[in-house]
Amino acid sequence: MRVHRFSNLQIAGTLREMGELFDMEGVQFKPRAYERAALGVEGLDREATDIYKEGGAKALLKIAGVGAGIAAHMEELFTTGHFSEYERMKKRMPVDIAGLTAVEGVGPKMIRTLYRKLGVKNIRDLERVARKGTIHTIPGFGEKSEQKILKGIEFLKGSGGRRLLGDVLPQVRVLENMIRGFPETDVVAVAGSIRRRKETIGDIDILVTSKKPAKVMERFLGLSFIGHVYASGATKTMVRLKNGIDADLRVVPDASFGAALNYFTGSKEHNVALRERAIKKGYKLNEYGLYKGTRLVAGRTEGEIYTALGLQYIEPEMREMTGEIEAARIGPSGDPSRLPHLISYDDLKGDLQTQTNWTDGVDTIEAMAGAAMRAGLEYIVITDHTKTLAMTGGADEKKLRKQMAAIDAMNKKLQKDGSSFRVLKGAEVNILKDGSCDIDDAVLQELDVVGAAIHTNFKESRTDQTKRIIRAMENPHVDIIFHLTTRLINRRAPIELDSDAVIEAARRTGTVLEIDAFPDRLDIKDDYIKKCVMAGVKMSIDSDAHSVEHFAVLEYGIAQARRGWAQKKDIINAWPVDTMLGFLKDKRSKKAVGR
Ligand code: DGT
Ligand code: CA
Ligand code: CA
Ligand code: ZN
């Protein structure tokens, strides 16, 4: 039987788009089902095409999130090369969904209306009709929403087309695995801003060692998701992937692998400083190695290069020229370096911000607990929204008490089943314009962990916003400020704050600042984190999960913390749960006395 080959990236991309198309048409449940299947395919460690070849449609059912209906569509794709329902839907709605939803405030249903009424297919069309002022003539749209769309487009333009790490990294891992699977490749490494885990990514840089470079390039060019080839030579190929991201693949010699990895990891500024240091020590450093005259001194590994330069190994997340080289210097008498021992990717024991179907999350408390366990966590805090966020179905005092009872019951059940996993009671209370919280102290007091966050009134002055946050921090029951600056990457600017005053107030009140790990938030940023570390302000790393899949985003929060030089001691949910709870309790009583 002839099977049409599709990469997991392509399949997942199509499934995700199907979900968005259904969402646009207002169909229930299917959007989630397709999104889940897309995540399942992305998470595979082998090609879905091969799974189908070996085991047919039945084997596809084993993929997480893939049920009979979606398996049948995939089978059609493999046997005929077509996905007829997708093609039909796409014909009805030939719009660039990903491009349009990238604009803040533009969602699937709005896209449908804009296409049907004004023929808007892409951002260019959208900008044109918004500038002409035709959008506000459609029922349901006002001049205000038209202005908001224009602002969203402007903001997006300012991003220079950079993609979120959280969108790129899963795809890069698929790509990396495929290249690793070529018989001729020896070592594969992803370099550039992805290895440094920057918030946003310009392009993908991949390095390979191989005895047959030409063959590697040939196989790479044969991958089904390559859209356009800019240039291809014996050791370097530059392409644009079908999803619009550029990727560079380089084949480097074994003896230079470490030097090449170091060079192409960057940052450029870090490289320049390393090179200057090499020169001062009588060496020459480039992407082929560290040389004394023409003699290669180091180059096979990054470690030997740093060692030869009298430096401790510097983690990629710190290579931004913010003092890392100075801190890594090993003194003449062998003094140890002052580099921090960064928090590691497996250090988190719990998650302090998760939403459930009690408000705007999609999964039950039980399902979220199960997923957290599978993600290797020992506890989670349920932090549903509160009453003034009406659009989320935010909880009032009564509903919160009801949820606390449900959590008590769940913990009993867990205990009976012999599990040590714990579900803690919390809330994401809304900080009102004046800095007060929208839930009574009496109820807050009963919660294990209280997060407070701004979700409205983004435009207040710097003075007012700073006062507002500080007032919220002074509430003895507020343990953590969630996503402090409320920025959305490529979509919404942060609120104006006096960061020094906020950090000083956090220190004084013992309030924790969150590092929200959600890929478009990553709030607070690395420089803020570094300031907190220096001031001794504790932080948490939370997923802000709204569904069971979202625990995966914790990784981006940890990356953010590492780029801010945070250690385990700085992150309260890297501590044992009782230490963490004890810390919050202590802080609450100290704050209450100080008031
Ligand atoms: P991106 O792609 O904009 O997110 O950021 P990077 O850091 O991945 O930058 P990219 O892809 O232009 O180059 C990859 C690395 O190669 C970069 O981090 C450092 C190195 N590199 C590129 N151009 C230069 C250069 O002109 N001088 C030096 N020293 N290094 C460079
Ligand atoms: Ca890059
Ligand atoms: Ca590049
Ligand atoms: Zn929030």
XYZ file of C-alpha atoms and ligand atoms in Angstrom:
629
model
C 0.000 0.000 0.000
C 1.295 3.440 -0.912
C 1.301 5.824 2.029
C 1.601 9.577 1.602
C 4.207 10.961 3.956
C 3.425 13.935 6.170
C 5.613 15.217 8.966
C 4.203 15.399 12.486
C 4.587 19.177 12.253
C 2.366 19.319 9.199
C -0.237 16.983 10.656
C -0.354 18.826 13.962
C -0.552 22.152 12.131
C -3.511 20.982 10.063
C -5.315 19.494 13.071
C -4.830 22.722 15.006
C -6.172 24.745 12.111
C -9.177 22.412 11.891
C -9.890 23.217 15.531
C -9.685 26.926 14.798
C -11.965 26.570 11.792
C -14.542 24.766 13.913
C -14.173 27.456 16.547
C -14.884 30.097 13.922
C -17.998 28.278 12.882
C -19.141 28.191 16.491
C -19.053 24.381 16.709
C -18.878 23.057 20.281
C -16.255 20.626 21.648
C -14.528 19.952 18.315
C -12.060 22.859 18.662
C -10.711 21.371 21.902
C -10.664 17.848 20.494
C -8.582 18.905 17.503
C -6.240 21.006 19.642
C -5.677 18.005 21.909
C -4.983 15.722 18.965
C -2.515 18.282 17.587
C -0.673 18.311 20.899
C -0.685 14.509 20.908
C 0.880 14.311 17.451
C 3.456 16.982 18.341
C 4.399 14.993 21.412
C 5.157 11.775 19.511
C 8.720 10.556 19.482
C 8.264 8.995 16.046
C 6.485 9.842 12.839
C 2.716 9.352 12.762
C 3.135 8.259 9.146
C 5.241 5.299 10.314
C 2.805 4.464 13.087
C 0.068 4.274 10.482
C 2.184 2.242 8.075
C 2.819 -0.376 10.744
C -0.485 -0.567 12.569
C -3.121 1.178 10.456
C -5.871 3.407 11.835
C -6.058 1.306 14.991
C -2.509 2.234 15.922
C -3.339 5.929 15.474
C -5.883 5.640 18.282
C -3.014 5.144 20.699
C -1.830 8.715 20.086
C -2.913 10.940 22.986
C -6.033 12.914 22.081
C -6.725 11.015 18.854
C -10.167 9.383 18.734
C -11.914 7.430 16.007
C -13.083 10.487 14.054
C -9.691 12.170 13.877
C -7.940 8.837 13.206
C -10.213 8.368 10.190
C -9.230 11.819 8.883
C -5.571 10.976 9.365
C -6.046 7.689 7.525
C -7.607 9.559 4.628
C -4.598 11.863 4.603
C -2.136 8.966 4.533
C -3.987 6.978 1.886
C -5.155 9.746 -0.471
C -2.918 12.695 0.403
C -6.059 14.738 1.086
C -8.019 15.819 4.140
C -11.312 16.535 2.459
C -13.187 18.061 5.387
C -10.292 20.435 6.030
C -10.150 21.385 2.372
C -13.901 22.009 2.306
C -13.785 24.169 5.417
C -10.758 26.045 4.180
C -12.549 26.815 0.920
C -15.475 28.234 2.836
C -13.125 30.344 4.968
C -9.857 30.943 3.090
C -8.286 33.100 5.799
C -4.889 33.266 7.480
C -6.121 32.370 10.960
C -2.746 32.273 12.677
C -1.790 35.633 11.199
C -5.057 37.311 12.169
C -5.357 35.897 15.686
C -1.859 37.232 16.351
C -3.491 40.663 16.601
C -4.549 41.407 20.171
C -8.325 41.286 20.541
C -8.954 39.412 17.281
C -10.491 35.985 17.842
C -11.960 33.248 15.637
C -15.526 34.546 15.706
C -14.449 38.075 14.824
C -12.411 36.689 11.923
C -15.484 34.932 10.587
C -17.533 38.120 10.681
C -14.747 40.204 9.125
C -14.351 37.682 6.314
C -18.061 37.316 5.620
C -18.848 41.031 5.746
C -15.664 42.599 4.417
C -13.693 39.784 2.767
C -10.787 40.157 5.217
C -8.365 37.270 4.639
C -5.122 38.437 6.229
C -3.522 41.187 8.283
C -3.017 43.392 5.222
C -6.753 43.301 4.509
C -7.491 43.901 8.171
C -5.268 46.959 8.350
C -6.769 48.334 5.162
C -10.397 48.132 6.348
C -9.503 49.384 9.818
C -7.734 52.440 8.375
C -10.606 53.123 5.991
C -12.967 53.034 8.955
C -15.245 50.365 7.487
C -15.044 48.008 10.446
C -17.165 50.128 12.751
C -19.996 50.087 10.240
C -20.564 46.380 10.938
C -23.082 45.673 13.691
C -21.328 44.669 16.892
C -18.185 46.676 16.146
C -17.641 50.203 17.406
C -15.026 52.842 16.693
C -13.327 51.712 19.856
C -12.835 48.150 18.624
C -11.591 49.502 15.311
C -8.978 51.620 17.103
C -8.026 48.629 19.228
C -7.432 46.509 16.125
C -5.220 49.214 14.633
C -3.250 49.460 17.855
C -2.878 45.675 17.928
C -1.517 45.702 14.374
C 0.964 48.465 15.234
C 2.169 46.571 18.307
C 2.602 43.397 16.305
C 4.597 45.235 13.628
C 6.962 46.426 16.340
C 7.763 42.808 17.209
C 9.671 42.314 13.944
C 7.925 39.014 13.320
C 9.631 37.251 16.226
C 7.888 34.076 17.421
C 7.186 32.955 20.960
C 9.651 30.430 22.355
C 6.668 28.338 23.412
C 5.456 28.124 19.823
C 8.862 27.376 18.327
C 10.522 25.022 20.809
C 8.114 22.055 20.475
C 8.443 22.236 16.700
C 12.212 22.532 16.865
C 12.336 19.401 18.988
C 10.437 17.504 16.304
C 12.819 18.836 13.667
C 15.854 18.022 15.810
C 14.689 14.441 16.273
C 14.181 13.982 12.564
C 17.687 15.207 11.795
C 19.049 12.983 14.549
C 17.285 10.120 12.794
C 19.276 10.535 9.556
C 21.739 7.613 9.381
C 24.607 10.000 8.536
C 24.251 12.403 11.480
C 26.410 11.975 14.558
C 25.617 14.843 16.947
C 22.756 17.329 16.608
C 22.406 20.510 18.633
C 20.087 23.490 18.554
C 21.972 26.758 19.079
C 21.067 30.468 18.847
C 18.371 32.223 20.830
C 16.478 28.937 21.256
C 19.334 27.436 23.249
C 19.493 30.613 25.311
C 15.711 30.215 25.768
C 14.932 33.782 24.858
C 11.295 34.867 25.137
C 11.031 35.269 21.390
C 12.892 33.687 18.504
C 14.078 35.209 15.238
C 15.237 32.052 13.496
C 16.315 28.478 14.188
C 20.019 27.553 14.221
C 20.924 23.858 14.097
C 24.379 22.292 14.139
C 25.277 18.755 13.108
C 28.438 16.692 12.939
C 28.679 14.090 10.215
C 31.154 12.230 8.077
C 28.829 12.665 5.109
C 27.690 16.328 5.161
C 26.337 16.272 1.608
C 24.035 13.395 2.435
C 22.744 15.193 5.565
C 21.952 18.287 3.512
C 20.206 16.189 0.894
C 17.996 14.530 3.499
C 17.292 17.844 5.202
C 16.144 19.374 1.916
C 13.940 16.341 1.380
C 11.946 16.951 4.581
C 8.340 17.615 3.724
C 7.920 20.772 5.778
C 10.557 22.853 4.042
C 8.847 25.639 2.139
C 11.645 27.537 0.463
C 15.398 27.107 0.094
C 17.401 30.354 0.272
C 20.783 28.724 -0.186
C 22.268 25.269 0.100
C 25.907 24.326 0.133
C 28.120 21.519 1.348
C 28.120 22.671 4.978
C 25.367 25.243 5.268
C 21.742 25.301 4.229
C 19.274 28.108 4.836
C 15.569 27.486 4.432
C 12.162 28.812 5.311
C 9.898 26.183 6.862
C 6.299 25.948 5.673
C 5.162 27.446 8.972
C 7.058 30.611 8.061
C 10.086 30.265 10.348
C 13.593 30.439 8.891
C 16.078 27.729 9.809
C 19.839 27.413 9.264
C 21.496 23.993 9.293
C 25.282 23.780 9.526
C 27.544 20.749 9.415
C 30.687 21.324 11.482
C 33.826 19.247 12.064
C 34.005 17.093 15.224
C 37.085 18.881 16.503
C 35.280 22.245 16.217
C 31.884 21.210 17.538
C 32.214 22.971 20.903
C 33.591 26.127 19.307
C 30.810 26.193 16.719
C 28.164 25.521 19.352
C 29.579 28.334 21.448
C 29.726 30.737 18.525
C 26.249 30.000 17.171
C 24.645 29.976 20.603
C 25.632 33.598 21.134
C 24.625 36.020 22.226
C 26.661 38.042 19.832
C 27.690 40.360 22.697
C 28.779 37.399 24.819
C 30.823 36.093 21.874
C 32.556 39.407 21.382
C 33.551 39.530 25.051
C 34.861 35.953 24.968
C 36.910 36.746 21.891
C 38.415 39.827 23.552
C 39.277 37.772 26.607
C 40.951 35.190 24.356
C 43.046 37.872 22.686
C 44.161 39.247 26.069
C 45.337 35.770 26.967
C 47.272 35.443 23.705
C 44.739 33.246 21.921
C 42.452 33.598 18.964
C 38.832 32.386 19.245
C 36.476 31.744 16.349
C 33.801 29.222 15.370
C 36.495 26.628 14.594
C 38.276 26.720 17.902
C 40.564 28.422 20.362
C 44.040 28.786 18.837
C 47.523 29.630 20.014
C 49.095 30.708 16.748
C 47.962 27.949 14.421
C 47.730 25.290 17.136
C 44.205 24.272 18.190
C 44.061 24.540 21.998
C 40.362 23.795 22.551
C 37.267 23.346 20.421
C 35.699 19.924 20.801
C 33.531 20.958 23.748
C 32.344 24.306 25.082
C 33.621 23.330 28.513
C 37.240 23.134 27.422
C 37.020 26.560 25.823
C 35.677 28.211 28.974
C 38.305 26.385 31.035
C 41.131 27.525 28.764
C 39.864 31.094 29.139
C 39.963 30.812 32.936
C 36.208 30.761 33.257
C 33.655 28.456 34.800
C 31.148 27.016 32.316
C 28.374 29.548 31.702
C 24.856 28.235 31.126
C 23.382 29.388 27.774
C 20.504 31.204 29.525
C 23.054 33.547 31.118
C 24.990 34.434 27.963
C 23.529 37.908 27.503
C 26.447 40.077 28.620
C 24.870 41.106 31.893
C 27.896 40.363 34.045
C 28.186 36.615 33.503
C 31.776 36.651 32.292
C 32.933 38.737 35.238
C 31.083 36.374 37.610
C 32.505 33.241 35.938
C 36.115 34.356 36.352
C 38.217 31.944 38.324
C 40.668 33.999 40.348
C 44.466 33.630 40.055
C 44.556 31.666 43.303
C 41.778 29.444 42.047
C 39.040 31.400 43.864
C 35.705 29.898 42.983
C 33.563 31.835 40.553
C 30.570 33.856 41.676
C 28.207 32.335 39.146
C 24.883 31.297 40.670
C 23.920 27.662 40.706
C 20.787 28.108 38.597
C 17.492 26.438 39.407
C 17.211 23.317 37.224
C 14.492 22.164 34.885
C 13.397 19.415 37.289
C 13.404 21.442 40.510
C 9.738 22.427 40.741
C 7.647 20.556 43.293
C 4.372 22.338 42.763
C 2.434 24.834 40.724
C 0.885 27.850 42.421
C -1.410 29.068 39.654
C -3.904 26.793 37.899
C -7.452 27.416 36.703
C -10.209 24.828 36.415
C -13.674 24.481 34.928
C -14.997 26.231 38.032
C -14.126 29.372 36.063
C -12.395 29.803 32.697
C -10.269 26.637 32.725
C -11.546 23.647 30.773
C -10.675 20.726 33.060
C -11.875 19.522 36.454
C -9.864 19.865 39.646
C -9.334 16.109 39.566
C -8.091 16.100 35.969
C -5.707 18.968 36.717
C -4.354 17.098 39.730
C -3.832 13.978 37.623
C -1.995 15.899 34.933
C 0.197 17.645 37.507
C 1.146 14.260 38.963
C 2.102 13.023 35.508
C 4.168 16.176 35.063
C 6.149 15.128 38.131
C 4.683 17.626 40.607
C 3.809 16.895 44.244
C 1.078 19.486 44.654
C -0.936 22.178 42.902
C -2.839 25.206 44.061
C -6.236 25.779 42.480
C -6.492 29.488 41.784
C -9.689 30.203 39.938
C -10.657 33.760 39.095
C -12.857 35.845 41.371
C -16.145 37.650 41.014
C -15.188 40.936 39.384
C -13.903 39.020 36.362
C -17.427 38.186 35.334
C -16.505 36.951 31.851
C -14.550 34.087 33.415
C -17.410 33.119 35.722
C -15.267 34.344 38.598
C -16.020 32.935 42.046
C -17.616 34.922 44.845
C -17.096 34.116 48.529
C -19.800 31.476 48.515
C -18.449 29.689 45.470
C -14.919 29.784 46.882
C -16.108 28.117 50.098
C -17.876 25.484 48.032
C -14.700 24.854 46.080
C -12.704 24.560 49.304
C -15.050 21.795 50.398
C -14.586 20.047 47.049
C -10.812 20.260 47.473
C -11.034 18.827 50.997
C -12.975 15.892 49.583
C -10.430 15.411 46.818
C -7.530 15.343 49.272
C -9.339 12.756 51.376
C -9.760 10.615 48.310
C -6.108 11.019 47.331
C -5.062 10.022 50.822
C -7.324 6.995 50.778
C -5.783 5.937 47.476
C -2.361 6.098 49.105
C -1.245 9.147 47.126
C 0.854 11.834 48.777
C -0.172 14.363 46.123
C -1.886 17.440 47.545
C -4.362 19.897 46.133
C -4.148 23.268 47.867
C -6.823 25.930 48.090
C -6.217 29.245 46.435
C -7.598 31.977 44.252
C -6.478 34.508 41.700
C -8.181 37.496 43.252
C -8.696 40.540 41.121
C -6.942 43.729 42.186
C -9.395 46.594 41.806
C -8.500 50.065 40.581
C -7.738 51.297 44.104
C -5.531 48.325 44.988
C -8.116 46.525 47.105
C -9.032 42.887 46.472
C -12.452 41.705 45.382
C -12.807 38.952 48.019
C -13.427 39.388 51.764
C -10.440 38.934 54.072
C -12.388 36.364 56.086
C -12.458 34.051 53.071
C -8.933 34.843 51.903
C -7.732 33.822 55.322
C -9.036 30.292 54.795
C -7.083 29.804 51.565
C -3.641 28.192 51.529
C -2.280 30.453 48.819
C -3.705 33.779 47.676
C -2.541 35.211 44.375
C -3.629 38.691 43.379
C -3.462 40.138 39.903
C -4.417 43.057 37.730
C -6.770 42.235 34.865
C -8.383 45.629 34.190
C -7.502 49.361 34.239
C -4.182 48.889 32.440
C -3.824 52.552 31.524
C -3.440 54.211 34.959
C -0.412 56.442 35.520
C 2.869 55.051 36.792
C 2.310 56.629 40.212
C -1.225 55.256 40.534
C -0.295 51.801 39.250
C 2.638 51.580 41.659
C 0.439 52.647 44.588
C -2.208 50.150 43.518
C 0.200 47.206 43.483
C 1.824 48.210 46.762
C -1.568 48.465 48.447
C -2.395 44.947 47.237
C 0.943 43.703 48.587
C 0.227 45.261 51.962
C -2.890 43.124 52.373
C -1.684 40.443 54.847
C -3.635 37.763 53.009
C -2.060 38.397 49.629
C 0.818 35.939 49.227
C 1.781 36.364 45.582
C 1.308 38.932 42.861
C 0.514 37.028 39.688
C 1.812 38.260 36.301
C 2.797 41.630 37.759
C 3.153 43.744 34.639
C 0.265 42.104 32.672
C 2.145 42.419 29.391
C 1.298 40.012 26.566
C 4.263 39.462 24.258
C 3.625 40.948 20.781
C 0.148 41.984 21.943
C 0.006 44.262 24.949
C 2.510 46.573 26.603
C 3.225 46.167 30.326
C 1.514 48.498 32.787
C 3.648 51.414 33.954
C 5.334 50.677 37.271
C 8.194 51.985 39.383
C 9.960 48.637 39.525
C 12.354 49.636 42.307
C 9.496 50.790 44.536
C 7.534 47.606 43.796
C 10.490 45.348 44.572
C 11.222 47.281 47.768
C 7.591 46.863 48.853
C 7.730 43.160 48.033
C 10.833 42.854 50.192
C 9.286 44.811 53.048
C 6.002 42.880 53.023
C 7.484 39.495 52.122
C 5.167 39.270 49.132
C 6.173 36.785 46.462
C 6.349 37.865 42.812
C 5.284 35.318 40.252
C 7.103 34.319 37.096
C 4.096 33.409 34.989
C 5.307 30.700 32.580
C 2.594 31.038 29.968
C 4.450 31.560 26.655
C 2.888 34.915 25.788
C 3.193 36.250 29.348
C 6.608 35.312 30.775
C 5.870 37.945 33.365
C 8.024 39.072 35.229
C 10.950 39.456 32.836
C 14.576 38.433 33.320
C 15.881 41.837 34.449
C 13.089 42.090 37.041
C 13.926 38.592 38.260
C 17.563 39.517 38.670
C 16.587 42.545 40.744
C 14.390 40.345 42.938
C 17.226 37.876 43.440
C 19.502 40.716 44.538
C 16.875 42.205 46.859
C 16.092 38.807 48.383
C 12.505 38.921 47.110
C 11.141 35.401 46.652
C 9.425 34.301 43.469
C 7.254 31.446 42.231
C 7.173 29.823 38.796
C 3.612 29.017 37.771
C 2.020 27.556 34.675
C -1.181 29.659 34.723
C -2.634 26.425 33.295
C -6.164 26.532 31.944
C -6.115 22.883 30.812
C -4.266 19.638 31.538
C -1.756 20.159 28.721
C -0.534 23.455 30.097
C 1.761 22.046 32.791
C 4.253 21.691 29.941
C 4.718 25.471 29.914
C 6.427 25.405 33.326
C 9.602 24.751 31.363
C 9.455 28.274 29.860
C 9.006 29.790 33.294
C 12.049 27.932 34.568
C 13.990 29.170 31.538
C 12.892 32.717 32.352
C 14.010 32.275 35.971
C 17.375 30.962 34.803
C 17.808 33.941 32.501
C 17.201 36.049 35.598
C 19.929 34.132 37.471
C 17.487 32.588 39.975
C 18.469 29.709 42.205
C 16.384 27.157 44.036
C 16.464 29.276 47.174
C 14.745 32.121 45.299
C 11.780 30.088 44.053
C 9.273 29.056 46.716
C 7.673 26.230 44.746
C 11.067 24.585 44.354
C 10.954 24.009 48.125
C 9.167 21.174 49.930
C 5.470 22.012 50.217
C 5.505 22.433 53.987
C 8.485 24.767 53.869
C 6.658 26.806 51.254
C 3.433 26.937 53.295
C 5.362 27.771 56.446
C 7.048 30.648 54.654
C 3.692 32.083 53.546
C 2.168 31.697 56.993
C 5.094 33.478 58.599
C 4.823 36.265 56.119
C 1.082 36.630 56.738
C 1.524 37.074 60.466
C 4.424 39.506 60.054
C 2.415 41.575 57.609
C -0.593 41.617 59.920
C 1.571 42.979 62.757
C 3.120 45.596 60.493
C -0.287 46.911 59.490
P 17.522 35.424 16.844
O 17.698 34.436 15.770
O 17.321 36.805 16.354
O 16.448 35.047 17.819
O 18.864 35.509 17.721
P 20.176 34.614 17.623
O 20.971 34.935 18.821
O 19.827 33.196 17.395
O 20.933 35.251 16.390
P 21.298 34.680 14.939
O 20.405 33.608 14.509
O 21.390 35.883 14.061
O 22.765 34.129 15.106
C 23.036 33.005 15.901
C 24.257 33.245 16.709
O 25.393 33.358 15.850
C 24.259 34.508 17.517
O 23.603 34.352 18.754
C 25.727 34.773 17.695
C 26.330 34.280 16.405
N 26.527 35.405 15.497
C 25.779 35.741 14.451
N 26.285 36.833 13.846
C 27.367 37.190 14.554
C 28.332 38.235 14.448
O 28.297 39.085 13.560
N 29.331 38.268 15.372
C 29.422 37.340 16.367
N 30.406 37.430 17.258
N 28.534 36.354 16.506
C 27.524 36.275 15.608
Ca 18.639 32.382 15.621
Ca 20.433 32.293 12.328
Zn -4.616 36.259 35.603
